[in-house]
mmCIF file of C-alpha atoms in Angstrom:
data_model
loop_
_atom_site.group_PDB
_atom_site.id
_atom_site.type_symbol
_atom_site.label_atom_id
_atom_site.label_comp_id
_atom_site.label_asym_id
_atom_site.label_seq_id
_atom_site.Cartn_x
_atom_site.Cartn_y
_atom_site.Cartn_z
ATOM 1 C CA UNK A 14 -114.986 23.953 -170.777
ATOM 2 C CA UNK A 15 -114.651 25.141 -174.049
ATOM 3 C CA UNK A 16 -112.354 22.280 -175.313
ATOM 4 C CA UNK A 17 -115.150 19.989 -174.352
ATOM 5 C CA UNK A 18 -118.424 22.343 -175.703
ATOM 6 C CA UNK A 19 -116.251 22.529 -179.336
ATOM 7 C CA UNK A 20 -115.708 18.334 -179.331
ATOM 8 C CA UNK A 21 -119.491 18.076 -178.692
ATOM 9 C CA UNK A 22 -120.462 20.918 -181.916
ATOM 10 C CA UNK A 23 -117.320 18.644 -183.718
ATOM 11 C CA UNK A 24 -119.166 15.245 -182.811
ATOM 12 C CA UNK A 25 -122.629 16.815 -183.162
ATOM 13 C CA UNK A 26 -121.780 18.112 -186.659
ATOM 14 C CA UNK A 27 -120.537 14.817 -187.932
ATOM 15 C CA UNK A 28 -123.223 12.746 -186.871
ATOM 16 C CA UNK A 29 -125.381 15.801 -188.339
ATOM 17 C CA UNK A 30 -123.417 16.169 -191.813
ATOM 18 C CA UNK A 31 -122.915 11.944 -192.102
ATOM 19 C CA UNK A 32 -126.983 11.274 -191.418
ATOM 20 C CA UNK A 33 -128.539 11.028 -194.995
ATOM 21 C CA UNK A 34 -131.636 11.979 -193.986
ATOM 22 C CA UNK A 35 -130.313 15.571 -193.404
ATOM 23 C CA UNK A 36 -131.682 17.969 -195.942
#
């Protein structure tokens, strides 16, 4: 469970970082 959550968090972080609209 922890591994799955960590992967999701990493994907979310990458998406936000790649988002050109992020502040």
